[in-house]
mmCIF file of C-alpha atoms in Angstrom:
data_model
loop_
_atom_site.group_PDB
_atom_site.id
_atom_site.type_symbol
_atom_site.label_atom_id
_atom_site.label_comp_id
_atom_site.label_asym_id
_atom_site.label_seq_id
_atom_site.Cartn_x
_atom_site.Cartn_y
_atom_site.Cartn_z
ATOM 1 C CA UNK A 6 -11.801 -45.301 -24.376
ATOM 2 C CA UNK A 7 -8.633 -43.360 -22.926
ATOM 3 C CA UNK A 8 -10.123 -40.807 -20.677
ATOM 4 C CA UNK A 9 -8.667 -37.045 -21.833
ATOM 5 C CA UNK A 10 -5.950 -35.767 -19.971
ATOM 6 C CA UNK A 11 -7.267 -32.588 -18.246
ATOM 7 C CA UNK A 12 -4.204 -29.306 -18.401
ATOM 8 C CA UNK A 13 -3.911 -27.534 -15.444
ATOM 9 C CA UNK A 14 -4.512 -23.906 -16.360
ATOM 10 C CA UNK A 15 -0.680 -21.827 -16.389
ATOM 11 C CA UNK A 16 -1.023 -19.468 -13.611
ATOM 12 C CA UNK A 17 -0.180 -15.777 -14.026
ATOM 13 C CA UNK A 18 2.424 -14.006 -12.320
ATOM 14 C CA UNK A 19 0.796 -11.590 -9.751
ATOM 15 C CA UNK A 20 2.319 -8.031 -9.165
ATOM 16 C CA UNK A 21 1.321 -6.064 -6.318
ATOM 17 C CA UNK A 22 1.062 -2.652 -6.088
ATOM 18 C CA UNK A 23 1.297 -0.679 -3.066
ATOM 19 C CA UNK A 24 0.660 2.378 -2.649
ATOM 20 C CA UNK A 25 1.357 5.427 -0.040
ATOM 21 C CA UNK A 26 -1.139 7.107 2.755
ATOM 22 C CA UNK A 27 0.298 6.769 6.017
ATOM 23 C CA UNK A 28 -0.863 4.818 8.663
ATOM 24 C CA UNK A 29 -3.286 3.826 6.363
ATOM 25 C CA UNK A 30 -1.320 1.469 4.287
ATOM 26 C CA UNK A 31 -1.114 -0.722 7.289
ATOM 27 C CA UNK A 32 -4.152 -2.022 5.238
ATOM 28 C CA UNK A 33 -1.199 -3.370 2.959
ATOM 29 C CA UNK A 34 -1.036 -6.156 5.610
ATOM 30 C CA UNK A 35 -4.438 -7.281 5.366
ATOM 31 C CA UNK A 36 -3.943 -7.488 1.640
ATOM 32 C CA UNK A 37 -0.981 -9.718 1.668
ATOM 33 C CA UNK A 38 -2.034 -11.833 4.782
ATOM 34 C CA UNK A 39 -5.098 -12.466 2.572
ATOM 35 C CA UNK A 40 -3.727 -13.515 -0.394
ATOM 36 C CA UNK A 41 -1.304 -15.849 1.524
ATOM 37 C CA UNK A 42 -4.069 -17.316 3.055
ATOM 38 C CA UNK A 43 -5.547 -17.705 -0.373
ATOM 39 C CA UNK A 44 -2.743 -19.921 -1.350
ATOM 40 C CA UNK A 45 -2.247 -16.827 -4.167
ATOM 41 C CA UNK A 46 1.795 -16.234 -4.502
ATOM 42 C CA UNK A 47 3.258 -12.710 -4.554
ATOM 43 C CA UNK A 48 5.862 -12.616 -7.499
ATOM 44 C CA UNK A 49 6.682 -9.125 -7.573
ATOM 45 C CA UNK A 50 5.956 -6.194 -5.411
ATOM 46 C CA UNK A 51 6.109 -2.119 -6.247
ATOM 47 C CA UNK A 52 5.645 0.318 -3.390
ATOM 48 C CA UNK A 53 5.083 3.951 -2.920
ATOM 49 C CA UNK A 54 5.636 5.462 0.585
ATOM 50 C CA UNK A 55 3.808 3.036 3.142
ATOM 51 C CA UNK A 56 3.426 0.527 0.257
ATOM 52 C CA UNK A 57 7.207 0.502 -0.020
ATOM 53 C CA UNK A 58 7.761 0.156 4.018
ATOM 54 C CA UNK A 59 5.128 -2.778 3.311
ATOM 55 C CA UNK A 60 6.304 -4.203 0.518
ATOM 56 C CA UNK A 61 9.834 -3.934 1.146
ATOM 57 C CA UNK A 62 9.996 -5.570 4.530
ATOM 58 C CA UNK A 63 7.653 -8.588 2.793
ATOM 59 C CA UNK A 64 9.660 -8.959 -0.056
ATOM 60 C CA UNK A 65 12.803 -9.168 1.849
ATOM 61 C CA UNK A 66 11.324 -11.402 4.566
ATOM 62 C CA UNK A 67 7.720 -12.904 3.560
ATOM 63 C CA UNK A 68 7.451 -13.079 7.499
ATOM 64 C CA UNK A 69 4.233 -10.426 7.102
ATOM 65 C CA UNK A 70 3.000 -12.010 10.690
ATOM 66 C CA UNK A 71 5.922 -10.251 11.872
ATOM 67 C CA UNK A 72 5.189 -7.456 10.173
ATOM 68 C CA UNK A 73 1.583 -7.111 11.482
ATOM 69 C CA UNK A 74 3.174 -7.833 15.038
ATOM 70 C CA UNK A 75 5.621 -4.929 14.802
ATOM 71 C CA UNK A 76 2.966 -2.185 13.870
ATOM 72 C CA UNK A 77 0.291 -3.593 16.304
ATOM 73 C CA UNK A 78 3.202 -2.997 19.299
ATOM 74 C CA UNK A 79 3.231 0.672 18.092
ATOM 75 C CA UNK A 80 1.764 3.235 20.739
ATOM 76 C CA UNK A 81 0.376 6.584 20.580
ATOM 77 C CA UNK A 82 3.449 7.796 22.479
ATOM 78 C CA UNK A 83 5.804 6.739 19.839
ATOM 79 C CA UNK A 84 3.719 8.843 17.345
ATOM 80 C CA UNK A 85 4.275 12.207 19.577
ATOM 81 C CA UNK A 86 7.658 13.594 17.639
ATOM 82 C CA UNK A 87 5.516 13.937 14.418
ATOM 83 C CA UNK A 88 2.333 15.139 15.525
ATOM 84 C CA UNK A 89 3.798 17.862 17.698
ATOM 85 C CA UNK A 90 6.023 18.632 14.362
ATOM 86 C CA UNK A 91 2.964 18.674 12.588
ATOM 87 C CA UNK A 92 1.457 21.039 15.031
ATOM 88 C CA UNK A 93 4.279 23.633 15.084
ATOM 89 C CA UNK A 94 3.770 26.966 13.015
ATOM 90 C CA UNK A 95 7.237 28.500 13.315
ATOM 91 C CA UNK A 96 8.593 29.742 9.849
ATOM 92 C CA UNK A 97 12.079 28.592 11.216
ATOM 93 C CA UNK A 98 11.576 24.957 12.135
ATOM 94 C CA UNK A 99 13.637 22.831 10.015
ATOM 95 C CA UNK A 100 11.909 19.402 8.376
ATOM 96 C CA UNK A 101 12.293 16.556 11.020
ATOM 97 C CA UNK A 102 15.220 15.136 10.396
ATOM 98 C CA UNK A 103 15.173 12.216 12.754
ATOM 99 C CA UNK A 104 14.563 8.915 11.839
ATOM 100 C CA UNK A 105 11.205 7.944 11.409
ATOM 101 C CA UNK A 106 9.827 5.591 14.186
ATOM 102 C CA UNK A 107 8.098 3.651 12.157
ATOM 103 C CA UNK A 108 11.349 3.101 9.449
ATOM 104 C CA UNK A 109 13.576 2.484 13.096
ATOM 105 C CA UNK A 110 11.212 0.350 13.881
ATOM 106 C CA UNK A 111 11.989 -2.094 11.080
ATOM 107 C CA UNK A 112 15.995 -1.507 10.545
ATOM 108 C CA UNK A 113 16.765 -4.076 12.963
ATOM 109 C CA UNK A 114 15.012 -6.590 11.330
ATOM 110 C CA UNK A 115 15.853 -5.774 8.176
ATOM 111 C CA UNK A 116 19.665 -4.434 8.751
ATOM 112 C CA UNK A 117 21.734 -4.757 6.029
ATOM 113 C CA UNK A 118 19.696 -6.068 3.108
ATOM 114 C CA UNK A 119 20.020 -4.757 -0.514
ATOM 115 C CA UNK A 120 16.967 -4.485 -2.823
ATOM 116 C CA UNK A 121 18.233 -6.705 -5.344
ATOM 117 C CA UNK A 122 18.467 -10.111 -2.317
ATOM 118 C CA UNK A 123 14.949 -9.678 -1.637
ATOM 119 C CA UNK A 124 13.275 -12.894 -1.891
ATOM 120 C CA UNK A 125 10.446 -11.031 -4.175
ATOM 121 C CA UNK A 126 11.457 -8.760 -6.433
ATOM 122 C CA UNK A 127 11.039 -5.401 -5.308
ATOM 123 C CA UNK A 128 10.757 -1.495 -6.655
ATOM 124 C CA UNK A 129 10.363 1.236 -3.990
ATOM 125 C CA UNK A 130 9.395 4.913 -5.773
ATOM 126 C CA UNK A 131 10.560 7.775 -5.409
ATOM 127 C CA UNK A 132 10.716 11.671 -6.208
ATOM 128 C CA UNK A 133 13.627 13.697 -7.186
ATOM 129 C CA UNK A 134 13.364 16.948 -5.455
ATOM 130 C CA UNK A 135 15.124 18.880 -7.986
ATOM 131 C CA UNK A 136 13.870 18.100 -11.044
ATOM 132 C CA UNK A 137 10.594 16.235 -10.560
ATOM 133 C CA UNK A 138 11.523 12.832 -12.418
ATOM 134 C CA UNK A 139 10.257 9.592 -10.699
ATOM 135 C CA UNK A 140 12.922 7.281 -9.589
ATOM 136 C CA UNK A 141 12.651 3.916 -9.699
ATOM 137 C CA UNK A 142 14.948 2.002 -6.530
ATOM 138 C CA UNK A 143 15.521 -1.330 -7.738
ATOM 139 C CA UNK A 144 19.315 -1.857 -6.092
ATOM 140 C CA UNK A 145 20.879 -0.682 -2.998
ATOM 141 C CA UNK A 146 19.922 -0.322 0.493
ATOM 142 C CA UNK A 147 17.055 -1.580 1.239
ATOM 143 C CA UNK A 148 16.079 0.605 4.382
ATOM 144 C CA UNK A 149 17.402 3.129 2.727
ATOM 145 C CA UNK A 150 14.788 3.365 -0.306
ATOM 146 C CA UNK A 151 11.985 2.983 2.150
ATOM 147 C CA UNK A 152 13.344 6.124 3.745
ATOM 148 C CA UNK A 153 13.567 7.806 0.413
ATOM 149 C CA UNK A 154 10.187 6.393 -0.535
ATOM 150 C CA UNK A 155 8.516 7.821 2.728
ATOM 151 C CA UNK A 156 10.223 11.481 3.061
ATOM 152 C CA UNK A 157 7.115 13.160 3.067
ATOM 153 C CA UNK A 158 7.892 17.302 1.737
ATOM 154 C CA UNK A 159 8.029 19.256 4.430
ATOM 155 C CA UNK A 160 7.766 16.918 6.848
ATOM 156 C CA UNK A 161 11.022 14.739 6.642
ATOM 157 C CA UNK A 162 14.097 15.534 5.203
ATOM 158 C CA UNK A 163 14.646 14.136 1.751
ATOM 159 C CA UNK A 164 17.454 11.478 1.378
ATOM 160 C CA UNK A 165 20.485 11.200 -0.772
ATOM 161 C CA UNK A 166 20.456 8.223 -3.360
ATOM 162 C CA UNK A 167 23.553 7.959 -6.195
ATOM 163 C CA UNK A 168 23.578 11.578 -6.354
ATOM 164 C CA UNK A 169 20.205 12.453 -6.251
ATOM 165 C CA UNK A 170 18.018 13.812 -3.047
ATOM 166 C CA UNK A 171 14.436 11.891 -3.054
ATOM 167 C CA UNK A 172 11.041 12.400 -1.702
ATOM 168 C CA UNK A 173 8.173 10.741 -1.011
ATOM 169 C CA UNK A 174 6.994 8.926 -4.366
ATOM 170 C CA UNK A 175 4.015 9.712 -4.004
ATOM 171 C CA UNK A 176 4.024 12.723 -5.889
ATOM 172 C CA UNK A 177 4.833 11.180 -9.019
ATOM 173 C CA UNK A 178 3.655 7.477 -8.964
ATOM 174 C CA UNK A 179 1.173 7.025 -5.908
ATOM 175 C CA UNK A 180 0.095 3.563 -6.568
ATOM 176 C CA UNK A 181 2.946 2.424 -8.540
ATOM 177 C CA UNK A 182 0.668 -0.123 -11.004
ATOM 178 C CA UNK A 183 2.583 1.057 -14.390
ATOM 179 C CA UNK A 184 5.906 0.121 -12.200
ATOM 180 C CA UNK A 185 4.925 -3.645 -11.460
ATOM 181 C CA UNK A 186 3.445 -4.519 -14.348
ATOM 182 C CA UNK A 187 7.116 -3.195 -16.435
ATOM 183 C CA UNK A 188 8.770 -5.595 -13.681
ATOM 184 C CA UNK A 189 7.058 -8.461 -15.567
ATOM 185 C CA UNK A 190 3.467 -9.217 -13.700
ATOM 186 C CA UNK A 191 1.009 -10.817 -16.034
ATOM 187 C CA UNK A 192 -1.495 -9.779 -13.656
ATOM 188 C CA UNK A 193 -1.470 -6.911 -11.361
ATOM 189 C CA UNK A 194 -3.228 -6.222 -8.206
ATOM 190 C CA UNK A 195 -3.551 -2.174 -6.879
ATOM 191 C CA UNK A 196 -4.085 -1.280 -3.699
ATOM 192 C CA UNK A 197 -5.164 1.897 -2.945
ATOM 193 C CA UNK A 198 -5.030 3.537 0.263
ATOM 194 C CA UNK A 199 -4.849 7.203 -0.113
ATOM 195 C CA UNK A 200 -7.140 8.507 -3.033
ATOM 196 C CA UNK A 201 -10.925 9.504 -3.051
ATOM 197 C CA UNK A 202 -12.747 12.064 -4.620
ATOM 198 C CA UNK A 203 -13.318 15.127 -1.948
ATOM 199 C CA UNK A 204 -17.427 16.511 -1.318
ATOM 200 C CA UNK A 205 -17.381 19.998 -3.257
ATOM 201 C CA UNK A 206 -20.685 20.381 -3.789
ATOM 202 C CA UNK A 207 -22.456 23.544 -2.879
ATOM 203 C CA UNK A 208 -23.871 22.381 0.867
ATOM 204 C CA UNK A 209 -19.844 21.461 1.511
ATOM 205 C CA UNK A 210 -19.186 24.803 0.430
ATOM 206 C CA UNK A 211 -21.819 26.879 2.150
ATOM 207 C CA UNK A 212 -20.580 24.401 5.229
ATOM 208 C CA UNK A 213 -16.804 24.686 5.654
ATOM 209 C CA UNK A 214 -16.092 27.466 3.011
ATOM 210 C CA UNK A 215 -13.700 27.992 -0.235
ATOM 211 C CA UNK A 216 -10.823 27.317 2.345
ATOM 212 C CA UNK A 217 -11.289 23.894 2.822
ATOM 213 C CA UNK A 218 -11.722 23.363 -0.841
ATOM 214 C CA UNK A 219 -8.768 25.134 -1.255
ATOM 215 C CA UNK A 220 -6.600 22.614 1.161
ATOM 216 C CA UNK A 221 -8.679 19.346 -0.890
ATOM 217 C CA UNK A 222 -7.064 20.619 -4.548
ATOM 218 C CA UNK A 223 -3.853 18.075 -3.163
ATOM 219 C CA UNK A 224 -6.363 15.189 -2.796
ATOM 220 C CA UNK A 225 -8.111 15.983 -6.233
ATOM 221 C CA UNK A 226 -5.098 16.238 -8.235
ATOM 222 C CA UNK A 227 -3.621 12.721 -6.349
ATOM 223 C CA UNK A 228 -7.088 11.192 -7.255
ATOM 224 C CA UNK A 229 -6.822 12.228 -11.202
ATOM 225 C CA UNK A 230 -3.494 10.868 -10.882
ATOM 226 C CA UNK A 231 -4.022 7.808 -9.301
ATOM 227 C CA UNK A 232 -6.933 6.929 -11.861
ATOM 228 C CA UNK A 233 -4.982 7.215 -14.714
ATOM 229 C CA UNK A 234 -1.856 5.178 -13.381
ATOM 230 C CA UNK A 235 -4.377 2.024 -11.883
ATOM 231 C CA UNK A 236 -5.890 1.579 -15.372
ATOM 232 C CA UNK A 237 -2.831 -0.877 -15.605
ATOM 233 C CA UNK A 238 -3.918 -3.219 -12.742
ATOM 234 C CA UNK A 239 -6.346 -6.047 -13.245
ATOM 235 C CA UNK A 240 -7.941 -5.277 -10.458
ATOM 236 C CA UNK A 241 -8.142 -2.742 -7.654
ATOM 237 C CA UNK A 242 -8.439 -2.728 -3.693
ATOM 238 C CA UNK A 243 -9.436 -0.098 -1.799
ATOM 239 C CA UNK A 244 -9.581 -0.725 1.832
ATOM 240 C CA UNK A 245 -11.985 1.829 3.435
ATOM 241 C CA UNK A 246 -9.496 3.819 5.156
ATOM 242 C CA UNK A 247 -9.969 7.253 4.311
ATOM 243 C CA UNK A 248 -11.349 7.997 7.760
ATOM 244 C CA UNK A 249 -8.321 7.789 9.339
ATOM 245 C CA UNK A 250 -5.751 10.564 9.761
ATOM 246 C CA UNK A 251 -2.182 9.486 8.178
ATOM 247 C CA UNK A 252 -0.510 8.843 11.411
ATOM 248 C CA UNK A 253 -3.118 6.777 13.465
ATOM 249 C CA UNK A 254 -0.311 4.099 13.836
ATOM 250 C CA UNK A 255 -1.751 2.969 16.683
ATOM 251 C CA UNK A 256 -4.952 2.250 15.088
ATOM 252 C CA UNK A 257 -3.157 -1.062 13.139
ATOM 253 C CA UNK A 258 -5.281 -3.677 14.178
ATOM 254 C CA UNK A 259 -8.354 -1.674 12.901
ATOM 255 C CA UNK A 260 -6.732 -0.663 9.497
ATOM 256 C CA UNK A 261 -5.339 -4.529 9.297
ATOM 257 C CA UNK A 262 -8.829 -5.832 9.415
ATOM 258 C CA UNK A 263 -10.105 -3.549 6.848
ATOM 259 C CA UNK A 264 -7.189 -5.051 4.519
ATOM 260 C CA UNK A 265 -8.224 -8.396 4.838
ATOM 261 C CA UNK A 266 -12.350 -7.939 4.287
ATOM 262 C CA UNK A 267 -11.631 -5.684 1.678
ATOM 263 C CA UNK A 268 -9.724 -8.806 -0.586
ATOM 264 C CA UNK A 269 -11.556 -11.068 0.767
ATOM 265 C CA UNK A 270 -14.468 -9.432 -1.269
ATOM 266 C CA UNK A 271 -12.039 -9.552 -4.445
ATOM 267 C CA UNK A 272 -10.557 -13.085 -4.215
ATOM 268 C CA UNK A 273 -13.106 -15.008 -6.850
ATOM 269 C CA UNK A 274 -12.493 -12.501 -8.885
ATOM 270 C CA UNK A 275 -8.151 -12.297 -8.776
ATOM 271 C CA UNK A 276 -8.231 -16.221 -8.647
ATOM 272 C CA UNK A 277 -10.543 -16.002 -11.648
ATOM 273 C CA UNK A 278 -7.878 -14.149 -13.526
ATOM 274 C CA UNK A 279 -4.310 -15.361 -12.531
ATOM 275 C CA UNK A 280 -5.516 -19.063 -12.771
ATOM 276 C CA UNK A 281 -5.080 -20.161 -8.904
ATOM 277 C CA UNK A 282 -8.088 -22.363 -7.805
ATOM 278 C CA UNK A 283 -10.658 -20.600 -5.510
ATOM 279 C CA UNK A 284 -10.072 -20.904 -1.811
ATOM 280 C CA UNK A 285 -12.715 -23.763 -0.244
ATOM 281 C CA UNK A 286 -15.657 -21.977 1.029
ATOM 282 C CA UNK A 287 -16.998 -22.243 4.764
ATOM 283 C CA UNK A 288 -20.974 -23.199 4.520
ATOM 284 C CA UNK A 289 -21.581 -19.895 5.688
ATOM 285 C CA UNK A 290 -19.941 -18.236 2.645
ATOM 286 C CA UNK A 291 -21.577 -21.304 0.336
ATOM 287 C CA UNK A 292 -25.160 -20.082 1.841
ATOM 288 C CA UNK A 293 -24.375 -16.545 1.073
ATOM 289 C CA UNK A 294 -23.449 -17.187 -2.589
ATOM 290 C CA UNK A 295 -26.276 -19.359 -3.029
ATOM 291 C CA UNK A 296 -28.747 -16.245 -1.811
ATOM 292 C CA UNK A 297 -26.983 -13.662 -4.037
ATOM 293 C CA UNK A 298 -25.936 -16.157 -7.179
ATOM 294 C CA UNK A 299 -27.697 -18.785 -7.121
ATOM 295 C CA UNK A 300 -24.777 -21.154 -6.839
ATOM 296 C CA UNK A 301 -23.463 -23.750 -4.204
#
């Protein structure tokens, strides 16, 4: 009897979605290193802020080694411009208009490459300051939607694109899941590195006062945000980053790590549901499973 030809199950296209917070969406690299290791393809990437400084410079180069090397070279003395910006009170001081180091950084390695030669499709989001809209950066200069993408208000100044002047996209799309998914991914993996819902209960209260509260309505409102967009993802990552203050650059290798365990932890599932095989299993992670589930 002819033995029955056994179909390889179609795989899913994957879309990631990256999303802003600083220094911590260095986590970004943890992700992607992960699912590389994994053997689990990238096939198109949407980033907000960080997540498009991440994404961009991986879909352009899918060197994220590289990557991880760049922003583990970065010291606390190339942070100093923006925290002693963020530390001056003067009504007159203009937004920082320099460069940012960490967009410098990367413009040598990525020169002059256009959004639309990336080896991975890529979207980089983005706000327009004057009426609000979201803007979507699918062609042009590459480095110059991640500068767009990152302007944070009043921190950087926001950049000209085809007639527009943009601002950090994280306003309007912070983990850009509903972005990805419209680019074509059957299956859609958030990461989320700058949402959690803040302590107001009355001991935080009767501890730090209405004023703090007051300065956490930001974080709310990007949380309520945020949960409504990532209801389009498949599943959702989030590294456990909120610890860390938005430019603790120099804390990469830290945030890195927290990247990888954090998929790690999701992989069964996300090769479950885009049809890659599971990764083989080292007998300490087969004696684990076999303590929680049972299985070998």
């Amino acid at each position: 009897m002819k033995k029955e030809e056994v179909k390889p199950k179609k795989r899913k296209s994957v879309g990631l979605a990256l999303g802003g917070g600083g220094a911590r969406g260095l986590a970004h690299i943890g992700v992607i290193k992960m699912l590389h290791q994994a053997g689990i393809d990238i096939d198109y990437i949407a980033g907000t802020s960080m997540g498009a400084l991440v994404g961009g410079f991986y879909a352009a180069t899918q060197d994220i080694d590289l990557l991880e090397k760049l922003f583990s070279d970065i010291r606390e003395k190339d942070m100093l411009p923006i925290r002693k910006m963020l530390h001056t009170h003067s009504k007159d001081e203009a937004p920082f208009r320099n460069t940012k180091p960490v967009v410098q950084i990367l413009k040598s390695h990525l020169k002059n490459v256009s959004i639309e030669k990336c080896n991975i499709p890529f979207a980089a989001i983005a706000t327009d300051t004057k009426s609000g809209d979201m803007i979507v950066m699918k062609k042009g200069s590459l480095t110059n939607a991640i500068e767009a993408s990152t302007a944070i208000p009043m921190v950087f100044a926001p950049v000209p694109w085809n007639g527009h002047l943009l601002s950090d996209g994280g306003m309007v799309d912070p983990v850009p899941a509903d972005v990805v998914r419209d680019m074509g991914a059957e299956y859609v993996i958030a990461v989320n590195v700058s949402s959690s819902w803040p302590d107001i209960s009355e001991e935080t209260l009767s501890i730090h006062g209405i004023k703090s509260i007051i300065v956490d309505m930001l974080p709310i409102l990007e949380h309520q945000l945020i949960e409504r967009i990532i209801k389009e993802a498949d599943v959702v990552i989030r590294p456990p980053v909120m610890n860390c203050h938005w430019v603790d650059f120099p804390q990469a290798k830290e945030l890195i790590k927290m990247g990888i365990e954090e998929t790690e932890i999701h992989l069964k599932e996300i090769c479950r549901g885009t049809g890659y095989p599971e990764p083989k299993k080292t007998p300490i992670q087969k004696f684990v499973d076999f303590l929680f589930d049972g299985t070998l």
